[in-house]
Amino acid sequence: MALQRISTRNARFQQLQTLLNNRTKRRRAKEFLVQGVRPITMALEHGWTIHSLLYDTSRPLSRWAEDLLRNAGAERVAVTPQLLAELSEKADGAVEVLAVIGMAPDSLSRIKVHDAFLGLVFDRPTQPGNIGSIVRSADAFGADGLIVTGHAADPYDPKSVRASTGSFFAVPVVRSQSHHEVMEWLERERAHGRPVAVVGTDEHGEADVSEFDLTQPVLLLIGNESAGLSAAWREVCDHVISIPMTGSASSLNASNAASVVLYEARRQRLAKQRTA
């Protein structure tokens, strides 16, 4: 593929910078920046499209990086270490390779509903790092996908992608404007014989998470970090569960709460398999 070079803060460099901190331009370009061996490798393994690979011109490349540049079928862009460090947001030197990757479509059809479905909704998150952390837990505990609803942080923000440690490319993450779109999708799935229960999480839930049957098909709702679930989402809940706590903490971080419930769902499902 063609080799380009960036040695000044030219128009191409400035366009790449907008992928870091301008969600509007990132969404318009339908591209985002990814760094790290595991995330880039997982993106390739899961069929994501790599548009460009940016690499450091000042040092020999590792075998992994050489193989990537040779086999990925992407545009190769040689970048000076100072500019690459800026794009990788590193104060202590540049990463070896940065990838410019095409976004996946925001289609709920990417999330497959089945008899053992376990999906998540994150309602109006404000911290991109929390999105990435929930994606990581979703991957670890076998969830089928994450839907981010409302006026929310961007799942494609570099902080979100980094926090997922590569799981972002293995678990479908879909942005949705509101609960209406999600519930219409869910009703279509229910009409096809998939009785998915909508389960909210709240400190005043009707049952402890360990007492609720999470082996059934479930769409788990996680609320905004400070305000919890919106009134609209509370209205459509079939059940609301809580995590029992002691001590002086009034609540758990949103990503921690999601991890607890996902673990319990995984525990219950494994126990059911053993007794089947």
mmCIF file of C-alpha atoms in Angstrom:
data_model
loop_
_atom_site.group_PDB
_atom_site.id
_atom_site.type_symbol
_atom_site.label_atom_id
_atom_site.label_comp_id
_atom_site.label_asym_id
_atom_site.label_seq_id
_atom_site.Cartn_x
_atom_site.Cartn_y
_atom_site.Cartn_z
ATOM 1 C CA MET A 1 0.000 0.000 0.000
ATOM 2 C CA ALA A 2 1.056 3.614 -0.502
ATOM 3 C CA LEU A 3 3.441 5.075 2.062
ATOM 4 C CA GLN A 4 2.824 8.592 3.334
ATOM 5 C CA ARG A 5 4.800 10.711 5.787
ATOM 6 C CA ILE A 6 3.781 13.233 8.434
ATOM 7 C CA SER A 7 6.596 15.401 9.777
ATOM 8 C CA THR A 8 4.688 18.645 10.441
ATOM 9 C CA ARG A 9 1.347 19.623 11.951
ATOM 10 C CA ASN A 10 -0.193 19.699 8.506
ATOM 11 C CA ALA A 11 -3.847 19.261 7.541
ATOM 12 C CA ARG A 12 -3.631 15.457 7.760
ATOM 13 C CA PHE A 13 -2.154 15.623 11.258
ATOM 14 C CA GLN A 14 -4.841 18.054 12.391
ATOM 15 C CA GLN A 15 -7.540 15.791 10.988
ATOM 16 C CA LEU A 16 -6.095 12.879 12.967
ATOM 17 C CA GLN A 17 -6.028 15.029 16.103
ATOM 18 C CA THR A 18 -9.769 15.631 15.815
ATOM 19 C CA LEU A 19 -10.302 11.866 16.135
ATOM 20 C CA LEU A 20 -8.933 12.157 19.668
ATOM 21 C CA ASN A 21 -11.032 14.936 21.127
ATOM 22 C CA ASN A 22 -13.849 15.942 18.785
ATOM 23 C CA ARG A 23 -16.702 13.443 18.879
ATOM 24 C CA THR A 24 -18.666 15.303 16.194
ATOM 25 C CA LYS A 25 -15.824 15.134 13.681
ATOM 26 C CA ARG A 26 -14.993 11.600 14.766
ATOM 27 C CA ARG A 27 -18.567 10.549 14.057
ATOM 28 C CA ARG A 28 -18.609 12.425 10.754
ATOM 29 C CA ALA A 29 -15.374 10.730 9.646
ATOM 30 C CA LYS A 30 -16.648 7.354 10.927
ATOM 31 C CA GLU A 31 -13.126 6.637 12.180
ATOM 32 C CA PHE A 32 -11.340 6.421 15.520
ATOM 33 C CA LEU A 33 -7.784 5.969 16.792
ATOM 34 C CA VAL A 34 -6.622 2.770 18.509
ATOM 35 C CA GLN A 35 -3.296 1.934 20.120
ATOM 36 C CA GLY A 36 -1.814 -1.181 21.692
ATOM 37 C CA VAL A 37 -0.884 -4.655 20.484
ATOM 38 C CA ARG A 38 -3.915 -6.426 21.952
ATOM 39 C CA PRO A 39 -6.607 -3.940 20.812
ATOM 40 C CA ILE A 40 -5.267 -3.676 17.266
ATOM 41 C CA THR A 41 -4.814 -7.449 17.034
ATOM 42 C CA MET A 42 -8.357 -8.036 18.295
ATOM 43 C CA ALA A 43 -9.725 -5.506 15.813
ATOM 44 C CA LEU A 44 -8.149 -7.515 13.000
ATOM 45 C CA GLU A 45 -9.306 -10.850 14.416
ATOM 46 C CA HIS A 46 -12.904 -9.637 14.671
ATOM 47 C CA GLY A 47 -13.065 -8.224 11.166
ATOM 48 C CA TRP A 48 -12.889 -4.481 11.794
ATOM 49 C CA THR A 49 -11.603 -2.368 8.894
ATOM 50 C CA ILE A 50 -8.235 -0.705 9.471
ATOM 51 C CA HIS A 51 -7.949 2.341 7.222
ATOM 52 C CA SER A 52 -4.443 3.522 8.153
ATOM 53 C CA LEU A 53 -1.486 2.468 10.294
ATOM 54 C CA LEU A 54 0.697 5.206 11.749
ATOM 55 C CA TYR A 55 4.153 4.179 12.923
ATOM 56 C CA ASP A 56 7.275 5.677 14.460
ATOM 57 C CA THR A 57 10.000 6.538 11.958
ATOM 58 C CA SER A 58 12.782 6.807 14.554
ATOM 59 C CA ARG A 59 13.208 3.213 15.722
ATOM 60 C CA PRO A 60 13.257 -0.360 14.461
ATOM 61 C CA LEU A 61 9.826 -1.954 14.545
ATOM 62 C CA SER A 62 8.949 -5.137 16.386
ATOM 63 C CA ARG A 63 8.108 -8.271 14.434
ATOM 64 C CA TRP A 64 4.432 -7.764 15.358
ATOM 65 C CA ALA A 65 4.464 -4.240 13.910
ATOM 66 C CA GLU A 66 6.301 -5.303 10.754
ATOM 67 C CA ASP A 67 3.814 -8.137 10.167
ATOM 68 C CA LEU A 68 0.913 -5.777 10.806
ATOM 69 C CA LEU A 69 2.144 -3.173 8.321
ATOM 70 C CA ARG A 70 2.815 -5.860 5.723
ATOM 71 C CA ASN A 71 -0.414 -7.844 6.057
ATOM 72 C CA ALA A 72 -3.193 -5.523 7.269
ATOM 73 C CA GLY A 73 -3.905 -4.072 3.841
ATOM 74 C CA ALA A 74 -4.059 -0.553 5.271
ATOM 75 C CA GLU A 75 -2.472 2.732 4.261
ATOM 76 C CA ARG A 76 0.950 3.086 5.907
ATOM 77 C CA VAL A 77 1.836 6.475 7.380
ATOM 78 C CA ALA A 78 5.307 7.202 8.762
ATOM 79 C CA VAL A 79 5.102 9.797 11.555
ATOM 80 C CA THR A 80 7.861 11.568 13.501
ATOM 81 C CA PRO A 81 8.056 10.408 17.144
ATOM 82 C CA GLN A 82 7.011 13.781 18.587
ATOM 83 C CA LEU A 83 3.849 13.951 16.508
ATOM 84 C CA LEU A 84 3.044 10.287 17.067
ATOM 85 C CA ALA A 85 3.399 10.861 20.828
ATOM 86 C CA GLU A 86 0.828 13.658 20.578
ATOM 87 C CA LEU A 87 -1.602 11.429 18.727
ATOM 88 C CA SER A 88 -1.096 8.612 21.215
ATOM 89 C CA GLU A 89 -1.459 11.050 24.153
ATOM 90 C CA LYS A 90 1.781 9.833 25.667
ATOM 91 C CA ALA A 91 3.966 12.112 27.743
ATOM 92 C CA ASP A 92 6.776 9.548 27.938
ATOM 93 C CA GLY A 93 7.255 8.739 24.260
ATOM 94 C CA ALA A 94 5.254 7.517 21.320
ATOM 95 C CA VAL A 95 3.589 4.151 20.958
ATOM 96 C CA GLU A 96 4.950 1.934 18.216
ATOM 97 C CA VAL A 97 1.818 1.885 16.052
ATOM 98 C CA LEU A 98 -1.505 3.714 15.963
ATOM 99 C CA ALA A 99 -4.407 2.402 13.909
ATOM 100 C CA VAL A 100 -7.167 4.430 12.291
ATOM 101 C CA ILE A 101 -10.158 2.100 12.322
ATOM 102 C CA GLY A 102 -13.582 2.452 10.728
ATOM 103 C CA MET A 103 -16.592 2.600 13.051
ATOM 104 C CA ALA A 104 -19.188 -0.151 13.089
ATOM 105 C CA PRO A 105 -22.788 0.796 12.220
ATOM 106 C CA ASP A 106 -25.085 1.792 15.091
ATOM 107 C CA SER A 107 -27.519 -0.979 14.285
ATOM 108 C CA LEU A 108 -29.176 -2.969 17.048
ATOM 109 C CA SER A 109 -29.179 -5.946 14.676
ATOM 110 C CA ARG A 110 -25.476 -6.317 15.517
ATOM 111 C CA ILE A 111 -26.592 -7.627 18.938
ATOM 112 C CA LYS A 112 -27.889 -11.166 18.526
ATOM 113 C CA VAL A 113 -30.816 -12.213 20.733
ATOM 114 C CA HIS A 114 -31.126 -15.900 21.605
ATOM 115 C CA ASP A 115 -32.501 -18.192 24.309
ATOM 116 C CA ALA A 116 -29.638 -17.395 26.705
ATOM 117 C CA PHE A 117 -29.393 -13.710 25.774
ATOM 118 C CA LEU A 118 -27.609 -11.356 28.165
ATOM 119 C CA GLY A 119 -27.454 -7.744 26.990
ATOM 120 C CA LEU A 120 -26.795 -4.429 28.658
ATOM 121 C CA VAL A 121 -28.022 -0.877 28.372
ATOM 122 C CA PHE A 122 -25.947 1.971 29.826
ATOM 123 C CA ASP A 123 -28.276 4.936 30.263
ATOM 124 C CA ARG A 124 -26.683 8.372 29.675
ATOM 125 C CA PRO A 125 -23.133 7.594 30.885
ATOM 126 C CA THR A 126 -20.922 10.617 31.428
ATOM 127 C CA GLN A 127 -17.523 8.904 31.690
ATOM 128 C CA PRO A 128 -16.127 7.152 28.601
ATOM 129 C CA GLY A 129 -13.851 5.089 30.841
ATOM 130 C CA ASN A 130 -16.905 3.534 32.483
ATOM 131 C CA ILE A 131 -18.222 2.482 29.066
ATOM 132 C CA GLY A 132 -14.958 0.720 28.269
ATOM 133 C CA SER A 133 -14.845 -0.953 31.689
ATOM 134 C CA ILE A 134 -18.377 -2.322 31.242
ATOM 135 C CA VAL A 135 -17.478 -3.612 27.765
ATOM 136 C CA ARG A 136 -14.491 -5.415 29.304
ATOM 137 C CA SER A 137 -16.718 -7.047 31.930
ATOM 138 C CA ALA A 138 -19.362 -7.874 29.322
ATOM 139 C CA ASP A 139 -16.728 -9.722 27.324
ATOM 140 C CA ALA A 140 -15.357 -11.523 30.393
ATOM 141 C CA PHE A 141 -18.758 -12.749 31.573
ATOM 142 C CA GLY A 142 -20.272 -13.688 28.231
ATOM 143 C CA ALA A 143 -22.687 -10.832 27.513
ATOM 144 C CA ASP A 144 -23.958 -10.369 23.962
ATOM 145 C CA GLY A 145 -23.652 -6.606 23.604
ATOM 146 C CA LEU A 146 -23.913 -3.123 25.096
ATOM 147 C CA ILE A 147 -26.332 -0.355 24.089
ATOM 148 C CA VAL A 148 -25.470 3.219 25.093
ATOM 149 C CA THR A 149 -28.571 5.411 25.187
ATOM 150 C CA GLY A 150 -29.427 9.078 25.428
ATOM 151 C CA HIS A 151 -27.132 12.088 25.622
ATOM 152 C CA ALA A 152 -24.028 10.161 26.609
ATOM 153 C CA ALA A 153 -20.269 9.886 26.486
ATOM 154 C CA ASP A 154 -18.932 8.478 23.232
ATOM 155 C CA PRO A 155 -18.049 4.763 23.197
ATOM 156 C CA TYR A 156 -15.464 5.560 20.504
ATOM 157 C CA ASP A 157 -13.666 8.048 22.742
ATOM 158 C CA PRO A 158 -10.031 6.880 23.162
ATOM 159 C CA LYS A 159 -10.566 6.602 26.939
ATOM 160 C CA SER A 160 -13.419 4.167 26.377
ATOM 161 C CA VAL A 161 -11.531 2.065 23.843
ATOM 162 C CA ARG A 162 -8.432 1.921 26.079
ATOM 163 C CA ALA A 163 -10.464 0.968 29.159
ATOM 164 C CA SER A 164 -11.935 -2.005 27.276
ATOM 165 C CA THR A 165 -8.403 -3.438 26.716
ATOM 166 C CA GLY A 166 -9.457 -4.764 23.320
ATOM 167 C CA SER A 167 -12.869 -6.147 24.287
ATOM 168 C CA PHE A 168 -14.478 -3.244 22.401
ATOM 169 C CA PHE A 169 -13.788 -5.199 19.202
ATOM 170 C CA ALA A 170 -15.260 -8.459 20.488
ATOM 171 C CA VAL A 171 -18.524 -7.193 22.015
ATOM 172 C CA PRO A 172 -21.027 -5.217 19.884
ATOM 173 C CA VAL A 173 -21.417 -1.663 21.225
ATOM 174 C CA VAL A 174 -24.289 0.309 19.720
ATOM 175 C CA ARG A 175 -25.345 3.923 20.283
ATOM 176 C CA SER A 176 -29.108 4.568 20.462
ATOM 177 C CA GLN A 177 -30.930 7.872 20.798
ATOM 178 C CA SER A 178 -33.482 6.791 23.400
ATOM 179 C CA HIS A 179 -35.284 3.928 25.085
ATOM 180 C CA HIS A 180 -37.994 4.057 22.372
ATOM 181 C CA GLU A 181 -35.679 2.669 19.690
ATOM 182 C CA VAL A 182 -34.366 -0.034 22.015
ATOM 183 C CA MET A 183 -37.836 -1.129 23.144
ATOM 184 C CA GLU A 184 -39.103 -1.296 19.551
ATOM 185 C CA TRP A 185 -36.185 -3.600 18.733
ATOM 186 C CA LEU A 186 -36.862 -5.657 21.856
ATOM 187 C CA GLU A 187 -40.585 -5.985 21.085
ATOM 188 C CA ARG A 188 -39.733 -7.308 17.627
ATOM 189 C CA GLU A 189 -37.483 -9.905 19.248
ATOM 190 C CA ARG A 190 -40.204 -10.828 21.748
ATOM 191 C CA ALA A 191 -42.663 -11.231 18.892
ATOM 192 C CA HIS A 192 -40.312 -13.876 17.484
ATOM 193 C CA GLY A 193 -40.583 -15.909 20.675
ATOM 194 C CA ARG A 194 -37.673 -14.523 22.685
ATOM 195 C CA PRO A 195 -39.103 -13.486 26.089
ATOM 196 C CA VAL A 196 -36.391 -11.042 27.145
ATOM 197 C CA ALA A 197 -36.892 -9.527 30.606
ATOM 198 C CA VAL A 198 -35.905 -5.883 31.092
ATOM 199 C CA VAL A 199 -34.109 -5.749 34.447
ATOM 200 C CA GLY A 200 -33.090 -2.483 36.068
ATOM 201 C CA THR A 201 -30.562 -2.004 38.854
ATOM 202 C CA ASP A 202 -31.282 0.241 41.820
ATOM 203 C CA GLU A 203 -30.456 0.306 45.544
ATOM 204 C CA HIS A 204 -34.203 -0.044 46.263
ATOM 205 C CA GLY A 205 -34.764 -3.039 43.984
ATOM 206 C CA GLU A 206 -37.460 -5.607 44.622
ATOM 207 C CA ALA A 207 -34.932 -8.455 45.011
ATOM 208 C CA ASP A 208 -31.249 -8.977 45.697
ATOM 209 C CA VAL A 209 -29.276 -9.865 42.588
ATOM 210 C CA SER A 210 -28.437 -13.309 43.996
ATOM 211 C CA GLU A 211 -32.144 -14.105 44.495
ATOM 212 C CA PHE A 212 -33.240 -13.138 40.985
ATOM 213 C CA ASP A 213 -33.230 -15.604 38.090
ATOM 214 C CA LEU A 214 -30.581 -14.333 35.689
ATOM 215 C CA THR A 215 -30.546 -17.540 33.644
ATOM 216 C CA GLN A 216 -33.506 -16.316 31.590
ATOM 217 C CA PRO A 217 -32.964 -13.973 28.604
ATOM 218 C CA VAL A 218 -32.174 -10.588 30.172
ATOM 219 C CA LEU A 219 -31.567 -7.008 29.098
ATOM 220 C CA LEU A 220 -29.779 -5.453 32.070
ATOM 221 C CA LEU A 221 -30.087 -1.693 32.623
ATOM 222 C CA ILE A 222 -27.286 0.348 34.197
ATOM 223 C CA GLY A 223 -28.101 3.943 35.120
ATOM 224 C CA ASN A 224 -26.211 7.203 34.826
ATOM 225 C CA GLU A 225 -23.273 7.445 37.263
ATOM 226 C CA SER A 226 -24.894 10.099 39.467
ATOM 227 C CA ALA A 227 -28.628 10.104 38.643
ATOM 228 C CA GLY A 228 -29.266 6.397 38.075
ATOM 229 C CA LEU A 229 -31.878 5.217 35.604
ATOM 230 C CA SER A 230 -34.092 7.747 33.874
ATOM 231 C CA ALA A 231 -37.826 7.768 34.605
ATOM 232 C CA ALA A 232 -38.448 6.504 31.074
ATOM 233 C CA TRP A 233 -36.283 3.426 31.577
ATOM 234 C CA ARG A 234 -37.754 2.761 35.029
ATOM 235 C CA GLU A 235 -41.195 2.735 33.442
ATOM 236 C CA VAL A 236 -40.352 -0.113 31.071
ATOM 237 C CA CYS A 237 -38.549 -2.313 33.626
ATOM 238 C CA ASP A 238 -40.097 -5.732 34.203
ATOM 239 C CA HIS A 239 -38.040 -6.106 37.377
ATOM 240 C CA VAL A 240 -35.618 -4.028 39.451
ATOM 241 C CA ILE A 241 -32.830 -5.717 41.391
ATOM 242 C CA SER A 242 -30.307 -4.453 43.911
ATOM 243 C CA ILE A 243 -26.815 -5.322 45.095
ATOM 244 C CA PRO A 244 -26.685 -5.828 48.879
ATOM 245 C CA MET A 245 -24.009 -3.636 50.481
ATOM 246 C CA THR A 246 -22.602 -2.908 53.901
ATOM 247 C CA GLY A 247 -20.343 -0.152 55.164
ATOM 248 C CA SER A 248 -20.673 3.551 54.551
ATOM 249 C CA ALA A 249 -20.746 3.474 50.723
ATOM 250 C CA SER A 250 -24.097 4.631 49.376
ATOM 251 C CA SER A 251 -23.611 3.081 45.951
ATOM 252 C CA LEU A 252 -21.142 1.397 43.608
ATOM 253 C CA ASN A 253 -19.477 2.892 40.579
ATOM 254 C CA ALA A 254 -21.585 2.101 37.509
ATOM 255 C CA SER A 255 -18.993 -0.177 35.945
ATOM 256 C CA ASN A 256 -18.436 -2.004 39.257
ATOM 257 C CA ALA A 257 -22.177 -2.529 39.678
ATOM 258 C CA ALA A 258 -22.443 -3.900 36.148
ATOM 259 C CA SER A 259 -19.548 -6.274 36.814
ATOM 260 C CA VAL A 260 -21.200 -7.621 39.967
ATOM 261 C CA VAL A 261 -24.481 -8.376 38.177
ATOM 262 C CA LEU A 262 -22.721 -9.834 35.125
ATOM 263 C CA TYR A 263 -20.688 -12.106 37.375
ATOM 264 C CA GLU A 264 -23.826 -13.280 39.175
ATOM 265 C CA ALA A 265 -25.506 -13.981 35.834
ATOM 266 C CA ARG A 266 -22.497 -15.999 34.723
ATOM 267 C CA ARG A 267 -22.399 -17.885 38.049
ATOM 268 C CA GLN A 268 -26.075 -18.795 37.827
ATOM 269 C CA ARG A 269 -25.811 -19.909 34.220
ATOM 270 C CA LEU A 270 -22.798 -22.117 34.878
ATOM 271 C CA ALA A 271 -24.562 -23.675 37.878
ATOM 272 C CA LYS A 272 -27.613 -24.398 35.708
ATOM 273 C CA GLN A 273 -25.445 -26.043 33.049
ATOM 274 C CA ARG A 274 -23.858 -28.309 35.660
ATOM 275 C CA THR A 275 -27.234 -29.545 36.891
ATOM 276 C CA ALA A 276 -28.850 -29.901 33.472
#
